Amino acid sequence: MKKGQSKNRVVRDTPAIAQSPASNNHQGNGYSTETHLIYGKSYTEKWDYSHHLIPPITASATFRLESAQRGAQGFVEFAHTVEGKEVSKQAPIYIYDRLGEPNKDLLEDNLAMAESGGTCLTFSSGMGAISAALGSLVTPGDQVISHKIMYGCTYELFTLWYPRYHIDVKFIDLVNPANLRKAITPATRVVYFETPVNPTLDLIDVAAVSEIVREENKMRKKQNRINIVVDNTFATPFCQRPIEYGADFVVHSLTKNIGGFGTDVGGAVIGPLSSRDRLLLYRKDFGGVLATKNAWDALVYGLPTLATRLRKQQESACEIARYLAGHPKIEKVNYPGLEGGNQHALAKKQMRDFDGNFAPGSMIYFVMKGDSPEESRCRAEKLINHLAKDAYTITLAVSLGNIRTLVEHPGSMTHAAIPAVEQVKKGIDPGGMRLSIGLEKVGDILRDLTEALGKI
Ligand SMILES: *Cc1c(COP(=O)(O)O)cnc(C)c1O
């Protein structure tokens, strides 16, 4: 924009945008969530790009301010969300990338919609998002209650760093939510868990946990209330929306199935609108902002294809889980879509796609048979090495939610931060493996699995 161009641009509702049929907030307009993931708000008050099909990628660390007044106003408005006024309807004054920029804003609007949340902020990685969500909720002396198994780096955040900040983390088994009642103390501020749990695919009943927390919160002052934070990375909003079951916050690694193609690292926090300003300040001052290019990729490629990818991955995962469950060399398979397991009823209640169909996801956990845990572990290692060497459609790699099928050994890789003895006590099998199903033809994945299993 040249100097001297219309001063009205501060206001943003230029007639061209205001009159565009696509200029409305289409949320709640009867179109499906799946379609919203493609268009978002289509044209947004946040940015004038009405003549583009795709929002242009921004590449500006700082933004031109037309006047000292506009600059000052930008700083006044930052992190001063007006309660009751929808954030997305405000035309922000962009100042500097770390405070906010259009690509991230568009992605955040769409993610908040997908998760049924009041607001969303993106971060440089999933861990950036998790540490921001929790960091904005706790202070020294507070307590976090967490499920006993989770992603290894989150575990290390809790066990290596939080003791240094005098934040106590108590690990309990939330698969039985009743355990929570006994664990809550006056210092408890956060209940944290993943469901499905990484890597075991155990499920935690979000509604049951929030019922207990709601009861407890009735007796608490507002500033002491307990918040529920759910890592929804495994399921994605396509398969499950924890906020609809009473969670306060959802965190994501955008690196996984939301990004979908394994090209970008990113994270997101979705929560109530009342948490927005604190999270904005946290992100501004701790600095873990998502790169605009990564935001743009998730906005333009990741979210619009999420439903289509998940539907196909999930269909293949169902078939592969059934095949593995019937294989004589395999001890057990955890997949929320498998009939008969004692968590199947919970899976059917909690894991539903945007249209209400059962959506058990694309992740499988399975354990090799063995006369001892050590033998089971050896066989898992052998299987993984055969796959790494010979399989065309299965790659040995950490991460998940990729269009390519990935396998890994949590015990020695993603969850190595949890000591081996602790892993066994907590329920991570030494011979357990994690499979993330991609978009390959399912028969080809089954062929590679059959060949590798045949060699053990
Ligand atoms: C990968 C992962 C994370 C961390 O995400 P990054 O983007 O790698 O920082 C957190 N939680 C779960 C469940 C994950 O799988």
CSV table of C-alpha atoms and ligand atoms in Angstrom, one decimal:
chain,number,residue,atom,x,y,z
A,1,MET,CA,0.0,0.0,0.0
A,2,LYS,CA,1.4,3.4,-1.0
A,3,LYS,CA,1.7,6.3,1.3
A,4,GLY,CA,-1.3,8.5,1.1
A,5,GLN,CA,-3.7,5.8,0.2
A,6,SER,CA,-7.1,5.9,1.8
A,7,LYS,CA,-7.0,6.5,5.5
A,8,ASN,CA,-10.2,4.5,5.7
A,9,ARG,CA,-8.2,1.4,5.6
A,10,VAL,CA,-7.8,1.6,9.3
A,11,VAL,CA,-11.5,0.8,9.5
A,12,ARG,CA,-11.2,-2.0,6.9
A,13,ASP,CA,-14.8,-2.4,6.0
A,14,THR,CA,-14.3,-1.0,2.5
A,15,PRO,CA,-17.5,-1.3,0.5
A,16,ALA,CA,-16.0,-4.0,-1.7
A,17,ILE,CA,-15.7,-6.3,1.2
A,18,ALA,CA,-18.8,-5.3,3.0
A,19,GLN,CA,-20.9,-6.0,0.0
A,20,SER,CA,-19.3,-9.3,-0.9
A,21,PRO,CA,-21.7,-12.2,-0.4
A,22,ALA,CA,-18.8,-14.0,1.2
A,23,SER,CA,-18.0,-11.3,3.7
A,24,ASN,CA,-20.2,-12.7,6.4
A,25,ASN,CA,-19.1,-14.9,9.1
A,26,HIS,CA,-20.3,-18.2,7.7
A,27,GLN,CA,-20.2,-19.9,11.0
A,28,GLY,CA,-23.6,-21.1,11.9
A,29,ASN,CA,-24.9,-20.5,8.4
A,30,GLY,CA,-25.9,-24.1,7.9
A,31,TYR,CA,-22.8,-25.2,5.9
A,32,SER,CA,-20.9,-28.1,7.3
A,33,THR,CA,-17.8,-27.9,9.4
A,34,GLU,CA,-16.0,-29.8,6.7
A,35,THR,CA,-16.8,-27.1,4.2
A,36,HIS,CA,-15.8,-24.4,6.7
A,37,LEU,CA,-12.4,-26.1,6.9
A,38,ILE,CA,-11.9,-25.2,3.3
A,39,TYR,CA,-13.2,-21.7,3.3
A,40,GLY,CA,-12.9,-20.5,6.8
A,41,LYS,CA,-14.6,-17.1,6.8
A,42,SER,CA,-13.6,-16.8,3.1
A,43,TYR,CA,-13.2,-13.0,3.3
A,44,THR,CA,-12.3,-11.6,6.6
A,45,GLU,CA,-12.5,-8.3,8.3
A,46,LYS,CA,-8.9,-9.0,9.3
A,47,TRP,CA,-7.4,-8.7,5.9
A,48,ASP,CA,-8.4,-7.3,2.5
A,49,TYR,CA,-7.6,-10.0,-0.1
A,50,SER,CA,-11.0,-10.1,-1.8
A,51,HIS,CA,-9.5,-10.6,-5.2
A,52,HIS,CA,-7.5,-13.7,-4.3
A,53,LEU,CA,-8.9,-17.3,-4.2
A,54,ILE,CA,-6.2,-18.2,-1.7
A,55,PRO,CA,-5.1,-15.8,1.0
A,56,PRO,CA,-1.6,-14.6,0.1
A,57,ILE,CA,1.2,-15.6,2.3
A,58,THR,CA,2.5,-12.8,4.4
A,59,ALA,CA,6.2,-12.1,4.6
A,60,SER,CA,6.4,-9.1,6.7
A,61,ALA,CA,8.0,-9.2,10.2
A,62,THR,CA,6.7,-5.7,10.8
A,63,PHE,CA,3.7,-3.6,9.6
A,64,ARG,CA,3.5,-0.2,8.2
A,65,LEU,CA,1.7,2.2,10.5
A,66,GLU,CA,0.1,5.2,8.8
A,67,SER,CA,0.3,7.5,11.8
A,68,ALA,CA,1.6,7.7,15.3
A,69,GLN,CA,-2.1,7.5,16.4
A,70,ARG,CA,-2.6,4.3,14.6
A,71,GLY,CA,0.6,2.8,16.1
A,72,ALA,CA,-0.5,3.9,19.6
A,73,GLN,CA,-4.0,2.6,19.1
A,74,GLY,CA,-2.5,-0.8,18.0
A,75,PHE,CA,-0.7,-1.1,21.3
A,76,VAL,CA,-3.7,0.0,23.2
A,77,GLU,CA,-5.9,-2.7,21.6
A,78,PHE,CA,-3.4,-5.5,21.8
A,79,ALA,CA,-4.4,-8.2,24.3
A,80,HIS,CA,-7.5,-6.1,25.2
A,81,THR,CA,-10.2,-8.4,23.9
A,82,VAL,CA,-13.5,-6.7,24.4
A,83,GLU,CA,-15.7,-9.3,26.2
A,84,GLY,CA,-18.9,-9.9,24.3
A,85,LYS,CA,-17.5,-8.6,21.1
A,86,GLU,CA,-16.5,-11.4,18.7
A,87,VAL,CA,-12.7,-11.3,18.2
A,88,SER,CA,-13.0,-12.2,14.6
A,89,LYS,CA,-15.2,-9.2,13.9
A,90,GLN,CA,-12.5,-6.7,15.1
A,91,ALA,CA,-10.2,-5.3,12.5
A,92,PRO,CA,-6.9,-5.6,14.2
A,93,ILE,CA,-4.1,-3.1,13.8
A,94,TYR,CA,-1.1,-5.3,12.8
A,95,ILE,CA,2.1,-4.1,14.4
A,96,TYR,CA,4.7,-6.9,14.5
A,97,ASP,CA,4.6,-10.6,13.6
A,98,ARG,CA,5.1,-11.8,17.2
A,99,LEU,CA,2.0,-9.9,18.3
A,100,GLY,CA,-0.2,-11.2,15.5
A,101,GLU,CA,-0.4,-11.3,11.7
A,102,PRO,CA,-3.1,-12.2,9.1
A,103,ASN,CA,-2.1,-15.8,8.1
A,104,LYS,CA,-2.0,-16.9,11.7
A,105,ASP,CA,-5.3,-15.1,12.5
A,106,LEU,CA,-7.1,-16.9,9.6
A,107,LEU,CA,-5.7,-20.3,10.7
A,108,GLU,CA,-6.7,-19.6,14.3
A,109,ASP,CA,-10.2,-18.6,13.4
A,110,ASN,CA,-10.6,-21.9,11.5
A,111,LEU,CA,-9.1,-24.0,14.3
A,112,ALA,CA,-11.3,-22.4,17.0
A,113,MET,CA,-14.3,-23.2,14.8
A,114,ALA,CA,-13.2,-26.8,14.2
A,115,GLU,CA,-12.7,-27.4,18.0
A,116,SER,CA,-15.9,-25.6,19.1
A,117,GLY,CA,-13.7,-23.2,21.1
A,118,GLY,CA,-14.0,-19.5,21.9
A,119,THR,CA,-10.5,-18.6,20.7
A,120,CYS,CA,-7.3,-20.1,19.3
A,121,LEU,CA,-3.7,-19.1,19.4
A,122,THR,CA,-1.0,-20.8,17.4
A,123,PHE,CA,2.6,-21.6,18.6
A,124,SER,CA,5.9,-22.6,17.0
A,125,SER,CA,5.4,-26.3,17.9
A,126,GLY,CA,3.1,-28.6,19.8
A,127,MET,CA,5.4,-28.3,22.9
A,128,GLY,CA,5.2,-24.5,22.5
A,129,ALA,CA,1.4,-24.8,22.7
A,130,ILE,CA,1.4,-27.1,25.6
A,131,SER,CA,3.9,-25.1,27.7
A,132,ALA,CA,1.9,-21.9,26.9
A,133,ALA,CA,-1.5,-23.3,27.8
A,134,LEU,CA,-0.1,-24.6,31.1
A,135,GLY,CA,2.3,-21.7,31.7
A,136,SER,CA,-0.7,-19.3,31.4
A,137,LEU,CA,-2.6,-21.3,34.0
A,138,VAL,CA,-0.2,-22.1,36.8
A,139,THR,CA,2.1,-20.2,39.2
A,140,PRO,CA,4.6,-21.6,41.7
A,141,GLY,CA,2.9,-23.7,44.4
A,142,ASP,CA,0.2,-24.8,42.1
A,143,GLN,CA,-0.5,-28.4,41.2
A,144,VAL,CA,-1.1,-30.1,37.9
A,145,ILE,CA,-2.8,-33.5,37.9
A,146,SER,CA,-1.9,-35.5,34.8
A,147,HIS,CA,-2.7,-38.9,33.4
A,148,LYS,CA,0.3,-41.2,34.1
A,149,ILE,CA,1.2,-41.8,30.4
A,150,MET,CA,1.7,-39.1,27.8
A,151,TYR,CA,4.0,-37.9,25.0
A,152,GLY,CA,7.6,-38.1,26.3
A,153,CYS,CA,8.5,-34.4,26.0
A,154,THR,CA,5.4,-33.4,27.9
A,155,TYR,CA,6.4,-35.9,30.6
A,156,GLU,CA,9.9,-34.3,30.7
A,157,LEU,CA,8.3,-30.8,30.9
A,158,PHE,CA,6.5,-32.1,34.0
A,159,THR,CA,9.4,-34.0,35.6
A,160,LEU,CA,12.5,-32.0,34.5
A,161,TRP,CA,11.3,-28.4,34.4
A,162,TYR,CA,8.2,-28.0,36.6
A,163,PRO,CA,10.0,-29.0,39.8
A,164,ARG,CA,12.4,-26.1,39.2
A,165,TYR,CA,9.4,-23.7,39.0
A,166,HIS,CA,7.8,-25.3,42.1
A,167,ILE,CA,4.9,-26.6,40.2
A,168,ASP,CA,3.9,-30.0,41.5
A,169,VAL,CA,2.7,-32.6,39.0
A,170,LYS,CA,0.8,-35.6,40.3
A,171,PHE,CA,0.5,-38.6,37.9
A,172,ILE,CA,-2.6,-40.7,38.3
A,173,ASP,CA,-4.6,-43.2,36.2
A,174,LEU,CA,-7.4,-41.2,34.6
A,175,VAL,CA,-8.7,-44.2,32.6
A,176,ASN,CA,-10.6,-44.6,35.8
A,177,PRO,CA,-11.8,-41.0,36.3
A,178,ALA,CA,-12.9,-41.7,39.9
A,179,ASN,CA,-9.2,-41.6,40.8
A,180,LEU,CA,-9.3,-37.9,40.2
A,181,ARG,CA,-11.7,-37.2,43.1
A,182,LYS,CA,-9.1,-38.5,45.6
A,183,ALA,CA,-6.2,-36.7,43.9
A,184,ILE,CA,-7.6,-33.1,43.9
A,185,THR,CA,-6.1,-30.8,46.5
A,186,PRO,CA,-6.7,-27.1,47.2
A,187,ALA,CA,-3.5,-26.4,45.1
A,188,THR,CA,-4.8,-28.2,42.0
A,189,ARG,CA,-5.3,-25.9,39.0
A,190,VAL,CA,-5.0,-28.1,36.0
A,191,VAL,CA,-6.1,-31.6,35.0
A,192,TYR,CA,-4.1,-32.6,31.9
A,193,PHE,CA,-4.3,-35.6,29.6
A,194,GLU,CA,-4.3,-37.0,26.1
A,195,THR,CA,-7.1,-39.1,24.7
A,196,PRO,CA,-6.4,-41.4,23.0
A,197,VAL,CA,-3.2,-41.6,25.1
A,198,ASN,CA,0.1,-41.5,23.2
A,199,PRO,CA,1.3,-44.3,22.6
A,200,THR,CA,-1.1,-46.8,24.2
A,201,LEU,CA,-4.3,-45.6,22.7
A,202,ASP,CA,-6.1,-45.9,26.0
A,203,LEU,CA,-9.1,-43.6,26.2
A,204,ILE,CA,-10.1,-41.1,28.9
A,205,ASP,CA,-13.7,-40.1,29.4
A,206,VAL,CA,-13.7,-36.3,29.0
A,207,ALA,CA,-17.3,-35.9,30.1
A,208,ALA,CA,-16.7,-38.0,33.3
A,209,VAL,CA,-13.5,-36.0,34.1
A,210,SER,CA,-15.3,-32.7,33.6
A,211,GLU,CA,-18.2,-33.7,35.7
A,212,ILE,CA,-15.8,-34.2,38.6
A,213,VAL,CA,-14.0,-31.0,38.0
A,214,ARG,CA,-17.3,-29.1,37.6
A,215,GLU,CA,-18.5,-30.3,41.0
A,216,GLU,CA,-15.2,-29.3,42.6
A,217,ASN,CA,-15.2,-25.9,40.9
A,218,LYS,CA,-18.7,-25.1,42.4
A,219,MET,CA,-16.9,-24.8,45.7
A,220,ARG,CA,-14.0,-22.6,44.5
A,221,LYS,CA,-13.4,-19.0,43.8
A,222,LYS,CA,-13.0,-18.1,40.2
A,223,GLN,CA,-9.3,-17.5,40.4
A,224,ASN,CA,-8.8,-20.9,42.0
A,225,ARG,CA,-10.8,-22.9,39.6
A,226,ILE,CA,-9.4,-26.1,37.9
A,227,ASN,CA,-9.0,-26.1,34.2
A,228,ILE,CA,-9.1,-29.2,32.0
A,229,VAL,CA,-6.5,-29.3,29.3
A,230,VAL,CA,-6.7,-32.0,26.7
A,231,ASP,CA,-4.1,-32.8,24.1
A,232,ASN,CA,-6.2,-33.7,21.1
A,233,THR,CA,-3.3,-34.4,18.7
A,234,PHE,CA,-4.1,-38.1,18.1
A,235,ALA,CA,-7.8,-37.7,17.3
A,236,THR,CA,-7.8,-34.2,15.7
A,237,PRO,CA,-11.0,-32.2,15.7
A,238,PHE,CA,-12.3,-34.5,12.9
A,239,CYS,CA,-12.6,-37.4,15.3
A,240,GLN,CA,-13.3,-35.7,18.6
A,241,ARG,CA,-13.9,-32.2,20.1
A,242,PRO,CA,-13.1,-32.3,23.8
A,243,ILE,CA,-14.5,-28.8,24.5
A,244,GLU,CA,-18.0,-30.1,23.6
A,245,TYR,CA,-17.5,-32.6,26.5
A,246,GLY,CA,-16.5,-30.0,29.0
A,247,ALA,CA,-12.8,-29.5,28.6
A,248,ASP,CA,-11.6,-25.9,28.9
A,249,PHE,CA,-8.6,-26.1,26.7
A,250,VAL,CA,-7.5,-28.2,23.8
A,251,VAL,CA,-3.8,-28.3,22.7
A,252,HIS,CA,-2.5,-29.6,19.4
A,253,SER,CA,0.7,-30.4,17.6
A,254,LEU,CA,-0.1,-29.0,14.1
A,255,THR,CA,3.0,-31.0,13.0
A,256,LYS,CA,0.8,-34.1,13.0
A,257,ASN,CA,-2.5,-34.8,11.3
A,258,ILE,CA,-3.7,-31.2,11.1
A,259,GLY,CA,-0.7,-30.3,9.1
A,260,GLY,CA,-1.0,-33.7,7.5
A,261,PHE,CA,2.0,-33.7,5.1
A,262,GLY,CA,4.9,-33.7,7.6
A,263,THR,CA,6.4,-30.5,6.2
A,264,ASP,CA,5.9,-28.0,9.0
A,265,VAL,CA,6.2,-27.9,12.8
A,266,GLY,CA,3.5,-26.0,14.7
A,267,GLY,CA,1.1,-26.0,17.6
A,268,ALA,CA,-2.2,-24.5,18.8
A,269,VAL,CA,-4.1,-23.8,21.9
A,270,ILE,CA,-7.9,-23.5,21.7
A,271,GLY,CA,-9.8,-22.2,24.8
A,272,PRO,CA,-12.4,-19.9,26.1
A,273,LEU,CA,-12.4,-16.3,24.8
A,274,SER,CA,-11.6,-15.2,28.4
A,275,SER,CA,-8.2,-16.8,28.1
A,276,ARG,CA,-7.2,-15.0,24.9
A,277,ASP,CA,-5.4,-11.9,26.3
A,278,ARG,CA,-3.3,-13.9,28.8
A,279,LEU,CA,-2.3,-16.3,26.0
A,280,LEU,CA,-1.5,-13.4,23.7
A,281,LEU,CA,0.7,-11.8,26.3
A,282,TYR,CA,2.4,-15.1,27.0
A,283,ARG,CA,3.1,-15.7,23.4
A,284,LYS,CA,4.4,-12.1,22.9
A,285,ASP,CA,6.8,-12.4,25.9
A,286,PHE,CA,7.9,-16.0,25.7
A,287,GLY,CA,8.0,-15.7,21.9
A,288,GLY,CA,7.1,-19.1,20.5
A,289,VAL,CA,5.2,-17.8,17.5
A,290,LEU,CA,4.3,-20.0,14.5
A,291,ALA,CA,6.1,-19.1,11.3
A,292,THR,CA,3.7,-17.5,8.8
A,293,LYS,CA,4.7,-20.0,6.1
A,294,ASN,CA,3.8,-22.8,8.5
A,295,ALA,CA,0.5,-21.1,9.4
A,296,TRP,CA,-0.3,-20.7,5.7
A,297,ASP,CA,0.5,-24.4,4.9
A,298,ALA,CA,-1.9,-25.6,7.6
A,299,LEU,CA,-4.5,-23.1,6.5
A,300,VAL,CA,-4.3,-23.8,2.8
A,301,TYR,CA,-3.3,-27.5,2.6
A,302,GLY,CA,-3.8,-29.0,6.1
A,303,LEU,CA,-7.2,-28.1,7.4
A,304,PRO,CA,-9.0,-28.2,4.0
A,305,THR,CA,-7.9,-31.8,3.4
A,306,LEU,CA,-8.2,-33.0,7.1
A,307,ALA,CA,-11.6,-34.7,6.7
A,308,THR,CA,-10.8,-36.4,3.5
A,309,ARG,CA,-7.4,-37.7,4.7
A,310,LEU,CA,-8.8,-38.8,8.1
A,311,ARG,CA,-11.7,-40.6,6.6
A,312,LYS,CA,-9.4,-42.6,4.3
A,313,GLN,CA,-6.7,-43.2,6.9
A,314,GLN,CA,-9.3,-44.3,9.4
A,315,GLU,CA,-10.9,-46.8,7.0
A,316,SER,CA,-7.5,-48.3,6.4
A,317,ALA,CA,-6.7,-48.3,10.2
A,318,CYS,CA,-9.8,-50.3,10.9
A,319,GLU,CA,-8.8,-52.9,8.4
A,320,ILE,CA,-5.2,-53.1,9.6
A,321,ALA,CA,-6.2,-53.2,13.3
A,322,ARG,CA,-8.5,-56.2,12.5
A,323,TYR,CA,-5.7,-57.9,10.6
A,324,LEU,CA,-3.2,-57.4,13.4
A,325,ALA,CA,-5.7,-58.5,16.1
A,326,GLY,CA,-6.1,-61.8,14.3
A,327,HIS,CA,-2.3,-62.4,13.7
A,328,PRO,CA,-0.8,-65.3,15.7
A,329,LYS,CA,2.4,-63.4,16.5
A,330,ILE,CA,0.7,-60.4,18.0
A,331,GLU,CA,-0.3,-60.3,21.7
A,332,LYS,CA,-2.6,-57.3,21.7
A,333,VAL,CA,-3.9,-54.5,19.5
A,334,ASN,CA,-5.3,-51.2,20.9
A,335,TYR,CA,-7.4,-49.4,18.4
A,336,PRO,CA,-10.6,-47.5,19.4
A,337,GLY,CA,-12.4,-48.9,16.5
A,338,LEU,CA,-11.9,-52.6,17.4
A,339,GLU,CA,-15.1,-54.3,18.8
A,340,GLY,CA,-14.9,-56.1,22.0
A,341,GLY,CA,-12.4,-54.0,23.9
A,342,ASN,CA,-13.6,-52.6,27.3
A,343,GLN,CA,-13.2,-49.1,26.0
A,344,HIS,CA,-15.2,-49.6,22.8
A,345,ALA,CA,-18.3,-48.1,24.3
A,346,LEU,CA,-16.4,-45.0,25.4
A,347,ALA,CA,-14.8,-44.7,21.9
A,348,LYS,CA,-18.3,-44.9,20.4
A,349,LYS,CA,-19.6,-42.2,22.7
A,350,GLN,CA,-16.7,-39.8,22.5
A,351,MET,CA,-15.1,-40.2,19.0
A,352,ARG,CA,-17.5,-38.8,16.5
A,353,ASP,CA,-16.8,-36.9,13.3
A,354,PHE,CA,-18.4,-33.6,12.4
A,355,ASP,CA,-21.5,-35.4,11.0
A,356,GLY,CA,-21.8,-37.7,14.1
A,357,ASN,CA,-20.3,-40.8,12.5
A,358,PHE,CA,-18.1,-43.1,14.7
A,359,ALA,CA,-14.5,-41.8,14.1
A,360,PRO,CA,-11.8,-44.0,15.8
A,361,GLY,CA,-8.9,-42.3,14.0
A,362,SER,CA,-5.7,-43.4,12.3
A,363,MET,CA,-3.5,-44.5,15.1
A,364,ILE,CA,-2.8,-48.1,16.2
A,365,TYR,CA,-0.8,-49.6,19.1
A,366,PHE,CA,0.2,-53.2,19.0
A,367,VAL,CA,2.4,-55.6,21.0
A,368,MET,CA,4.4,-58.6,19.9
A,369,LYS,CA,4.0,-61.9,21.6
A,370,GLY,CA,6.9,-63.3,23.7
A,371,ASP,CA,7.5,-65.6,26.6
A,372,SER,CA,9.0,-62.6,28.5
A,373,PRO,CA,8.7,-58.8,28.1
A,374,GLU,CA,12.3,-58.9,26.9
A,375,GLU,CA,11.5,-61.4,24.1
A,376,SER,CA,8.5,-59.3,23.1
A,377,ARG,CA,10.8,-56.3,22.9
A,378,CYS,CA,13.3,-58.2,20.8
A,379,ARG,CA,10.6,-59.2,18.3
A,380,ALA,CA,9.3,-55.7,18.1
A,381,GLU,CA,12.8,-54.5,17.3
A,382,LYS,CA,13.2,-57.2,14.6
A,383,LEU,CA,9.9,-56.3,13.1
A,384,ILE,CA,10.7,-52.7,13.0
A,385,ASN,CA,14.1,-53.4,11.4
A,386,HIS,CA,12.5,-55.5,8.7
A,387,LEU,CA,10.0,-52.8,8.0
A,388,ALA,CA,12.7,-50.1,8.0
A,389,LYS,CA,14.8,-52.1,5.5
A,390,ASP,CA,12.2,-53.7,3.2
A,391,ALA,CA,8.8,-52.1,3.4
A,392,TYR,CA,7.9,-49.7,0.6
A,393,THR,CA,4.8,-48.2,2.4
A,394,ILE,CA,5.9,-48.2,6.1
A,395,THR,CA,8.6,-45.9,7.2
A,396,LEU,CA,10.4,-46.0,10.6
A,397,ALA,CA,10.1,-42.5,11.9
A,398,VAL,CA,8.7,-40.7,14.9
A,399,SER,CA,5.9,-38.2,14.4
A,400,LEU,CA,2.4,-39.3,13.1
A,401,GLY,CA,-0.6,-38.1,11.2
A,402,ASN,CA,1.3,-38.1,7.9
A,403,ILE,CA,0.1,-39.1,4.4
A,404,ARG,CA,2.8,-41.8,4.7
A,405,THR,CA,2.4,-44.7,7.1
A,406,LEU,CA,4.9,-44.4,10.0
A,407,VAL,CA,6.0,-47.0,12.6
A,408,GLU,CA,8.0,-46.4,15.7
A,409,HIS,CA,9.0,-48.0,19.0
A,410,PRO,CA,7.8,-45.7,21.8
A,411,GLY,CA,9.8,-47.4,24.5
A,412,SER,CA,13.1,-46.5,23.0
A,413,MET,CA,12.0,-43.4,20.9
A,414,THR,CA,9.1,-41.0,21.6
A,415,HIS,CA,8.8,-42.1,25.2
A,416,ALA,CA,12.4,-42.7,26.1
A,417,ALA,CA,12.2,-39.8,28.5
A,418,ILE,CA,10.2,-42.1,30.8
A,419,PRO,CA,12.6,-44.5,32.5
A,420,ALA,CA,12.2,-48.1,31.3
A,421,VAL,CA,11.1,-49.4,34.7
A,422,GLU,CA,8.6,-46.6,35.0
A,423,GLN,CA,7.3,-47.4,31.5
A,424,VAL,CA,6.5,-51.0,32.5
A,425,LYS,CA,4.8,-49.8,35.7
A,426,LYS,CA,2.7,-47.2,33.8
A,427,GLY,CA,1.7,-49.7,31.2
A,428,ILE,CA,3.9,-49.1,28.2
A,429,ASP,CA,4.8,-52.5,26.9
A,430,PRO,CA,8.5,-53.1,26.1
A,431,GLY,CA,7.3,-54.8,22.8
A,432,GLY,CA,4.7,-52.2,22.0
A,433,MET,CA,4.8,-50.4,18.6
A,434,ARG,CA,2.9,-47.4,17.3
A,435,LEU,CA,1.5,-47.3,13.8
A,436,SER,CA,0.2,-44.1,12.1
A,437,ILE,CA,-1.7,-45.0,9.0
A,438,GLY,CA,-1.3,-43.0,5.9
A,439,LEU,CA,-3.0,-42.6,2.5
A,440,GLU,CA,-1.4,-45.6,0.7
A,441,LYS,CA,-3.7,-48.3,-0.6
A,442,VAL,CA,-4.5,-50.5,2.3
A,443,GLY,CA,-3.6,-53.7,0.5
A,444,ASP,CA,0.0,-52.4,0.0
A,445,ILE,CA,0.4,-51.6,3.8
A,446,LEU,CA,-1.0,-55.1,4.7
A,447,ARG,CA,1.4,-56.7,2.2
A,448,ASP,CA,4.4,-55.0,3.9
A,449,LEU,CA,3.2,-55.9,7.4
A,450,THR,CA,2.5,-59.5,6.3
A,451,GLU,CA,6.0,-59.9,4.8
A,452,ALA,CA,7.8,-58.4,7.8
A,453,LEU,CA,5.7,-60.5,10.3
A,454,GLY,CA,6.5,-63.6,8.3
A,455,LYS,CA,10.2,-63.0,8.9
A,456,ILE,CA,10.0,-62.9,12.8
B,1,LIG,C1,4.1,-34.7,18.7
B,1,LIG,C2,3.3,-34.5,19.9
B,1,LIG,C3,3.4,-33.4,20.7
B,1,LIG,C4,4.5,-32.4,20.4
B,1,LIG,O1,4.3,-31.7,19.2
B,1,LIG,P1,5.6,-31.0,18.5
B,1,LIG,O2,4.9,-30.3,17.3
B,1,LIG,O3,6.5,-32.0,18.1
B,1,LIG,O4,6.2,-30.0,19.5
B,1,LIG,C5,2.6,-33.3,21.8
B,1,LIG,N1,1.6,-34.2,22.0
B,1,LIG,C6,1.4,-35.2,21.3
B,1,LIG,C7,0.3,-36.2,21.6
B,1,LIG,C8,2.3,-35.5,20.2
B,1,LIG,O5,2.1,-36.6,19.5
